[in-house]
Short mmCIF file of C-alpha atoms and ligand atoms in Angstrom, two decimals:
data_model
loop_
_atom_site.label_atom_id
_atom_site.label_comp_id
_atom_site.label_asym_id
_atom_site.label_seq_id
_atom_site.Cartn_x
_atom_site.Cartn_y
_atom_site.Cartn_z
CA MET H 494 6.99 11.31 42.85
CA ASP H 495 3.27 11.32 42.29
CA LEU H 496 2.67 10.12 38.74
CA PRO H 497 -0.13 11.67 36.66
CA LYS H 498 -3.35 9.74 36.24
CA LEU H 499 -4.14 8.40 32.77
CA ALA H 500 -7.28 6.59 31.67
CA ILE H 501 -7.34 4.07 28.82
CA ALA H 502 -10.30 2.30 27.26
CA ALA H 503 -10.33 -0.42 24.62
CA LEU H 504 -13.17 -0.72 22.13
CA GLY H 505 -11.83 -3.50 19.89
CA GLY H 506 -10.35 -3.30 16.39
CA THR H 507 -7.42 -5.05 14.73
CA VAL H 508 -5.17 -4.02 17.62
CA SER H 509 -7.20 -6.40 19.81
CA MET H 510 -7.67 -9.13 17.23
CA GLN H 511 -6.24 -12.62 16.99
CA ALA H 512 -7.38 -15.91 15.51
CA ARG H 513 -9.00 -18.47 17.81
CA ASN H 514 -7.65 -21.34 15.71
CA ALA H 515 -4.94 -21.54 13.07
CA GLY H 516 -6.29 -20.71 9.63
CA GLU H 517 -9.27 -18.72 10.92
CA GLY H 518 -9.56 -14.97 10.46
CA VAL H 519 -8.71 -12.66 13.35
CA ILE H 520 -11.50 -11.36 15.59
CA PRO H 521 -11.48 -8.92 18.54
CA THR H 522 -10.63 -10.87 21.69
CA VAL H 523 -7.77 -9.08 23.45
CA SER H 524 -8.87 -6.95 26.42
CA GLY H 525 -7.62 -3.49 27.32
CA GLU H 526 -5.87 -5.01 30.35
CA THR H 527 -3.86 -7.38 28.11
CA LEU H 528 -3.00 -4.56 25.70
CA LEU H 529 -1.79 -2.51 28.63
CA ALA H 530 0.44 -5.39 29.79
CA SER H 531 2.24 -5.13 26.42
CA VAL H 532 3.61 -1.69 27.40
CA PRO H 533 5.24 -2.22 30.82
CA GLN H 534 7.18 1.07 30.39
CA LEU H 535 3.95 2.93 31.02
CA THR H 536 4.04 2.16 34.75
CA THR H 537 7.01 4.55 35.07
CA LEU H 538 5.07 7.36 33.34
CA ALA H 539 1.58 7.28 34.79
CA ARG H 540 -0.91 5.71 37.15
CA VAL H 541 -3.11 3.99 34.63
CA THR H 542 -6.69 2.83 34.83
CA VAL H 543 -7.86 0.66 31.97
CA GLU H 544 -11.26 -0.60 30.92
CA THR H 545 -12.56 -2.72 28.08
CA LEU H 546 -15.68 -0.87 26.95
CA GLY H 547 -16.16 -3.02 23.86
CA LEU H 548 -14.61 -5.69 21.66
CA LEU H 549 -15.98 -4.69 18.30
CA PRO H 550 -14.68 -4.29 14.78
CA SER H 551 -14.89 -0.54 14.33
CA ALA H 552 -17.38 -0.87 11.47
CA SER H 553 -19.92 -1.88 14.13
CA LEU H 554 -19.39 1.05 16.49
CA ASP H 555 -22.30 3.48 16.45
CA PHE H 556 -23.09 7.01 17.64
CA GLU H 557 -25.08 5.77 20.64
CA LEU H 558 -22.13 3.70 21.88
CA LEU H 559 -19.72 6.58 21.20
CA LEU H 560 -21.84 8.86 23.40
CA ASN H 561 -21.46 6.34 26.24
CA VAL H 562 -17.71 6.21 25.66
CA LEU H 563 -17.64 10.01 25.69
CA SER H 564 -19.38 10.19 29.05
CA TRP H 565 -16.95 7.54 30.41
CA ALA H 566 -14.01 9.68 29.17
CA GLU H 567 -15.48 12.85 30.69
CA PHE H 568 -15.91 11.05 34.00
CA GLN H 569 -12.21 10.07 33.94
CA ILE H 570 -11.21 13.72 33.53
CA LYS H 571 -13.48 14.71 36.40
CA GLN H 572 -11.81 12.00 38.49
CA GLY H 573 -8.44 13.64 37.88
CA ALA H 574 -7.04 11.95 34.75
CA VAL H 575 -4.75 14.32 32.84
CA GLY H 576 -5.72 12.66 29.57
CA VAL H 577 -7.68 9.79 28.05
CA VAL H 578 -6.60 7.24 25.42
CA LEU H 579 -9.09 5.21 23.40
CA ILE H 580 -7.95 2.11 21.52
CA GLN H 581 -10.17 1.11 18.61
CA GLY H 582 -10.34 -0.23 15.07
CA THR H 583 -8.89 1.91 12.35
CA ASP H 584 -11.62 1.50 9.74
CA THR H 585 -13.81 4.22 11.24
CA LEU H 586 -11.18 6.08 13.25
CA GLU H 587 -11.49 9.19 11.08
CA GLU H 588 -15.19 9.38 11.91
CA THR H 589 -15.05 8.55 15.62
CA ALA H 590 -12.21 11.08 16.04
CA VAL H 591 -14.26 13.92 14.59
CA PHE H 592 -17.38 12.81 16.46
CA PHE H 593 -15.52 13.09 19.77
CA ASP H 594 -13.76 16.28 18.71
CA TYR H 595 -17.03 18.13 18.09
CA LEU H 596 -18.17 17.14 21.60
CA TRP H 597 -14.98 17.28 23.69
CA PRO H 598 -15.06 20.46 25.79
CA HIS H 599 -11.94 19.81 27.87
CA ASP H 600 -8.43 21.21 27.66
CA ALA H 601 -7.18 17.74 28.59
CA PRO H 602 -6.33 15.61 25.56
CA LEU H 603 -8.44 12.77 24.21
CA VAL H 604 -6.22 10.56 22.06
CA LEU H 605 -7.33 7.77 19.73
CA THR H 606 -5.13 4.97 18.49
CA GLY H 607 -5.27 1.49 16.99
CA ALA H 608 -3.13 -0.75 14.82
CA MET H 609 -2.95 -2.00 11.27
CA ARG H 610 -1.43 -5.34 12.30
CA SER H 611 -3.33 -7.69 14.57
CA ALA H 612 -2.08 -8.59 18.02
CA ALA H 613 -0.28 -11.86 17.18
CA GLN H 614 1.04 -10.77 13.75
CA PRO H 615 4.82 -10.39 13.37
CA GLY H 616 5.69 -6.71 13.72
CA ALA H 617 2.36 -5.89 15.39
CA GLU H 618 2.56 -2.15 16.07
CA GLY H 619 -0.31 -1.93 18.58
CA PRO H 620 1.94 -1.69 21.68
CA ALA H 621 4.12 1.01 20.05
CA ASN H 622 1.06 3.02 19.03
CA LEU H 623 -0.48 2.65 22.48
CA LEU H 624 2.70 3.84 24.18
CA ASP H 625 2.96 6.78 21.76
CA ALA H 626 -0.70 7.66 22.35
CA CYS H 627 -0.13 7.61 26.11
CA ARG H 628 2.92 9.87 25.76
CA VAL H 629 0.79 12.30 23.74
CA ALA H 630 -2.04 12.16 26.30
CA LEU H 631 0.45 12.86 29.11
CA SER H 632 2.17 15.77 27.37
CA GLU H 633 1.40 19.25 28.68
CA ASN H 634 1.70 20.48 25.07
CA SER H 635 -1.27 18.34 24.06
CA ARG H 636 -3.69 20.46 26.08
CA ARG H 637 -6.26 22.56 24.19
CA ARG H 638 -5.78 20.50 21.02
CA GLY H 639 -9.05 18.57 21.30
CA VAL H 640 -9.08 15.05 19.94
CA GLN H 641 -6.06 13.66 18.17
CA VAL H 642 -5.19 10.42 16.41
CA VAL H 643 -1.80 8.83 17.05
CA MET H 644 -0.62 6.20 14.56
CA ASN H 645 2.77 5.15 13.27
CA GLY H 646 4.74 7.81 15.13
CA GLU H 647 2.51 10.68 13.93
CA ILE H 648 -0.12 12.86 15.60
CA HIS H 649 -3.09 13.94 13.50
CA GLN H 650 -5.85 16.44 14.15
CA ALA H 651 -9.29 14.79 14.33
CA ARG H 652 -10.86 17.12 11.76
CA ARG H 653 -8.22 16.46 9.11
CA VAL H 654 -7.11 12.87 9.53
CA ARG H 655 -8.19 10.19 7.07
CA LYS H 656 -7.53 6.53 6.52
CA THR H 657 -5.98 6.71 3.08
CA ASP H 658 -4.63 3.19 2.75
CA SER H 659 -6.44 -0.07 3.36
CA LEU H 660 -3.62 -2.21 4.71
CA ALA H 661 -0.36 -0.25 4.85
CA LEU H 662 1.27 0.57 8.17
CA GLN H 663 1.25 4.21 7.09
CA ALA H 664 -2.54 4.18 6.65
CA PHE H 665 -3.32 7.58 8.19
CA THR H 666 -2.61 10.93 6.63
CA SER H 667 -3.93 14.45 6.94
CA PRO H 668 -4.22 15.61 3.34
CA VAL H 669 -3.04 19.17 2.64
CA VAL H 670 -1.93 19.91 6.23
CA GLY H 671 0.06 16.83 7.26
CA PRO H 672 0.48 15.64 10.86
CA THR H 673 0.28 18.12 13.74
CA GLY H 674 3.14 16.41 15.48
CA LEU H 675 5.56 13.51 15.72
CA ILE H 676 6.74 11.19 18.45
CA MET H 677 10.50 10.91 18.21
CA GLU H 678 12.84 9.24 20.68
CA ASP H 679 9.96 8.89 23.15
CA ARG H 680 9.21 12.61 23.01
CA VAL H 681 6.20 14.46 21.68
CA HIS H 682 7.00 17.22 19.19
CA TYR H 683 4.31 19.50 17.85
CA LEU H 684 4.79 21.14 14.48
CA ARG H 685 1.99 23.69 14.91
CA ALA H 686 0.20 25.66 17.61
CA PRO H 687 -3.26 24.41 18.67
CA ALA H 688 -6.03 25.42 16.26
CA GLN H 689 -9.20 27.16 17.37
CA ARG H 690 -12.00 24.67 18.00
CA THR H 691 -15.77 24.73 17.98
CA VAL H 692 -17.53 22.42 20.40
CA LEU H 693 -21.17 21.43 20.10
CA PRO H 694 -23.66 20.64 22.86
CA LEU H 695 -24.49 16.98 23.38
CA PRO H 696 -27.22 15.75 21.03
CA HIS H 697 -30.48 15.15 22.88
CA GLN H 698 -32.05 13.63 19.79
CA LYS H 699 -30.43 10.52 18.37
CA THR H 700 -32.80 9.08 15.81
CA GLN H 701 -31.94 11.40 12.91
CA LYS H 702 -30.85 9.65 9.74
CA ILE H 703 -28.29 11.09 7.35
CA ALA H 704 -27.87 9.57 3.90
CA MET H 705 -24.52 9.73 2.16
CA LEU H 706 -24.19 9.21 -1.59
CA GLU H 707 -21.19 9.39 -3.86
CA ALA H 708 -21.51 11.00 -7.27
CA SER H 709 -20.31 8.69 -10.04
CA LEU H 710 -20.21 8.88 -13.79
CA SER H 711 -23.55 8.34 -15.49
CA ALA H 712 -25.26 7.53 -12.17
CA ASP H 713 -29.06 7.31 -12.06
CA THR H 714 -31.12 9.38 -9.61
CA LEU H 715 -33.25 6.56 -8.18
CA PHE H 716 -31.83 6.55 -4.68
CA LEU H 717 -31.38 10.31 -4.59
CA GLU H 718 -35.05 10.78 -5.48
CA SER H 719 -36.07 8.46 -2.63
CA THR H 720 -34.13 10.37 0.06
CA LEU H 721 -37.19 12.21 1.35
CA THR H 722 -39.71 9.39 1.07
CA LEU H 723 -37.31 7.07 2.90
CA GLY H 724 -37.43 9.52 5.81
CA TYR H 725 -33.88 10.88 5.80
CA ASP H 726 -33.30 14.06 7.79
CA GLY H 727 -30.12 15.12 6.01
CA LEU H 728 -28.06 14.28 2.94
CA VAL H 729 -24.33 14.37 2.26
CA ILE H 730 -23.04 14.04 -1.29
CA ALA H 731 -19.44 13.05 -2.02
CA GLY H 732 -19.31 15.14 -5.16
CA PHE H 733 -16.95 15.15 -8.11
CA GLY H 734 -13.87 17.37 -7.94
CA ALA H 735 -14.48 20.64 -6.13
CA GLY H 736 -18.05 19.62 -5.17
CA HIS H 737 -19.92 18.95 -8.40
CA VAL H 738 -22.67 16.63 -9.59
CA SER H 739 -24.40 15.86 -12.89
CA GLN H 740 -27.24 18.03 -14.20
CA SER H 741 -29.80 15.35 -13.32
CA TRP H 742 -28.50 15.07 -9.74
CA ALA H 743 -28.50 18.87 -9.39
CA THR H 744 -32.19 19.00 -10.26
CA VAL H 745 -33.08 16.39 -7.62
CA ILE H 746 -30.77 17.98 -5.03
CA GLU H 747 -32.63 21.28 -5.44
CA HIS H 748 -35.87 19.51 -4.58
CA VAL H 749 -34.33 17.61 -1.61
CA ALA H 750 -32.67 20.76 -0.24
CA GLU H 751 -36.10 22.41 0.07
CA SER H 752 -36.90 19.95 2.88
CA ILE H 753 -33.66 18.79 4.51
CA PRO H 754 -30.06 20.06 4.81
CA VAL H 755 -27.80 18.92 1.96
CA ILE H 756 -24.00 19.09 2.16
CA ILE H 757 -21.74 18.68 -0.86
CA ALA H 758 -18.20 17.48 -0.11
CA THR H 759 -15.46 16.30 -2.46
CA ARG H 760 -14.95 12.64 -3.24
CA THR H 761 -11.31 13.23 -4.24
CA GLY H 762 -9.82 12.44 -0.82
CA SER H 763 -7.95 15.73 -0.52
CA GLY H 764 -8.56 19.45 -0.72
CA SER H 765 -11.56 21.71 -0.34
CA THR H 766 -14.79 22.19 -2.21
CA ALA H 767 -15.02 25.40 -4.25
CA GLN H 768 -17.41 28.29 -3.55
CA ALA H 769 -17.30 30.65 -6.46
CA SER H 770 -15.43 29.15 -9.40
CA TYR H 771 -17.76 27.13 -11.62
CA GLY H 772 -21.14 28.19 -12.92
CA PHE H 773 -22.39 25.17 -14.91
CA HIS H 774 -25.52 23.22 -14.04
CA GLY H 775 -24.35 20.90 -11.22
CA SER H 776 -21.38 23.09 -10.24
CA GLU H 777 -20.77 24.36 -6.70
CA MET H 778 -22.22 27.80 -7.52
CA ASP H 779 -25.32 26.19 -8.98
CA LEU H 780 -25.71 23.83 -6.01
CA ILE H 781 -25.29 26.66 -3.50
CA ARG H 782 -28.01 28.57 -5.39
CA LYS H 783 -30.18 25.46 -5.17
CA GLY H 784 -29.87 25.41 -1.36
CA ALA H 785 -26.96 23.02 -0.74
CA SER H 786 -24.00 23.81 1.54
CA MET H 787 -20.37 23.15 0.63
CA ALA H 788 -18.24 21.10 3.07
CA GLY H 789 -14.94 22.96 2.58
CA PHE H 790 -12.06 20.77 3.75
CA LEU H 791 -14.39 18.46 5.67
CA CYS H 792 -14.49 15.05 3.99
CA PRO H 793 -17.91 13.54 3.23
CA ARG H 794 -17.83 11.14 6.18
CA LYS H 795 -16.88 13.85 8.67
CA ALA H 796 -19.53 16.16 7.16
CA ARG H 797 -22.10 13.44 7.82
CA VAL H 798 -21.01 13.26 11.48
CA LEU H 799 -21.29 17.05 11.80
CA LEU H 800 -24.77 17.08 10.29
CA TRP H 801 -25.93 14.25 12.58
CA LEU H 802 -24.66 16.15 15.62
CA LEU H 803 -26.15 19.47 14.54
CA LEU H 804 -29.55 17.88 13.94
CA GLY H 805 -29.22 16.14 17.30
CA CYS H 806 -28.96 19.45 19.14
CA GLN H 807 -31.35 21.33 16.81
CA ARG H 808 -28.63 23.58 15.43
CA GLN H 809 -29.03 22.71 11.77
CA HIS H 810 -29.77 26.37 11.03
CA GLU H 811 -26.15 27.06 12.04
CA LEU H 812 -24.76 24.58 9.50
CA SER H 813 -23.27 27.25 7.24
CA ARG H 814 -21.46 28.81 10.21
CA TYR H 815 -19.88 25.47 11.12
CA LEU H 816 -18.98 24.72 7.52
CA LYS H 817 -17.47 28.19 7.12
CA ASP H 818 -14.89 27.16 9.74
CA GLU H 819 -14.06 24.24 7.47
CA SER H 820 -13.50 26.39 4.40
CA CYS H 821 -10.21 27.69 5.74
CA ILE H 822 -7.50 25.64 7.33
CA GLN H 823 -6.00 27.13 10.46
CA ASN H 824 -2.40 26.43 11.22
N1 LIG C 292 -9.04 -3.27 9.98
C1 LIG C 292 -9.62 -2.65 11.09
C2 LIG C 292 -8.57 -2.13 12.06
O1 LIG C 292 -7.56 -1.72 11.59
C3 LIG C 292 -10.69 -3.38 11.75
C4 LIG C 292 -11.49 -2.40 12.55
O2 LIG C 292 -11.57 -1.25 12.20
O3 LIG C 292 -12.02 -2.82 13.57
O4 LIG C 292 -8.72 -2.10 13.25
#
């Protein structure tokens, strides 16, 4: 029987990390080829091509590199792969997933995975996650679902998934909605139908800078006031509660929003920003009046990715349309 073609790329992360010498911290050294050798079962499921596109801690990935990875992944689909799996660090997985999701135009699945335990650690779950991710990428039911994250036996939608624990095995959750699916007894089970997706054109501009600031109690406005003079092209605020800031921040935000797009998200880690509930100075209604946009269910970090991409393809005027999609959760 002709097995389906599957493409895998490794970018680094804990999954590929081990210590050079006893007592030293782990660093990315394990290639994609070696990771693949840890899942021999895969040879009965697919014809696999694997490449090591990077050996980086995921904190050091950047948009430029992700665009190269994206074009590699697109090439694999054009060459007949039924799906693509990317292995990377988990620290920025929630951001890379949404970055790819906004740009992935294919029905074929793009699946991201990693591990919380390094390669040589007892109970390292990298091989299990990789095998699960491959099963998801090979499943016919994964088509038209865009980019998904597979970790710890769960499948998460790129737009909703977050790293919500620093070290636990169960580090990834999708607040409010939960996982889209599960891998049980080697089978992929979806809990919901695919959601409607919006895909953006590739950014032709890549030098735009987006600042991200978190509101905190009794915070000064020094950095906020410098946003424009420092040359930022966009600003994302991780606001209090349903998307609120202090009176002093609201005044500065009004000034900043006259020149560049400003998005207010919630710093709470779960739930949506409000639209029409609070009227105080610094509330969501006040900030909307002052020219800011509310992020809906999009977390601050994902909102920053969206704004960078929109500015990159000169679609910033459509920001409210894209954020409107984020104000209601489908499925
Ligand atoms: N701790 C991270 C990980 O889980 C390191 C990284 O993101 O590269 O992979």
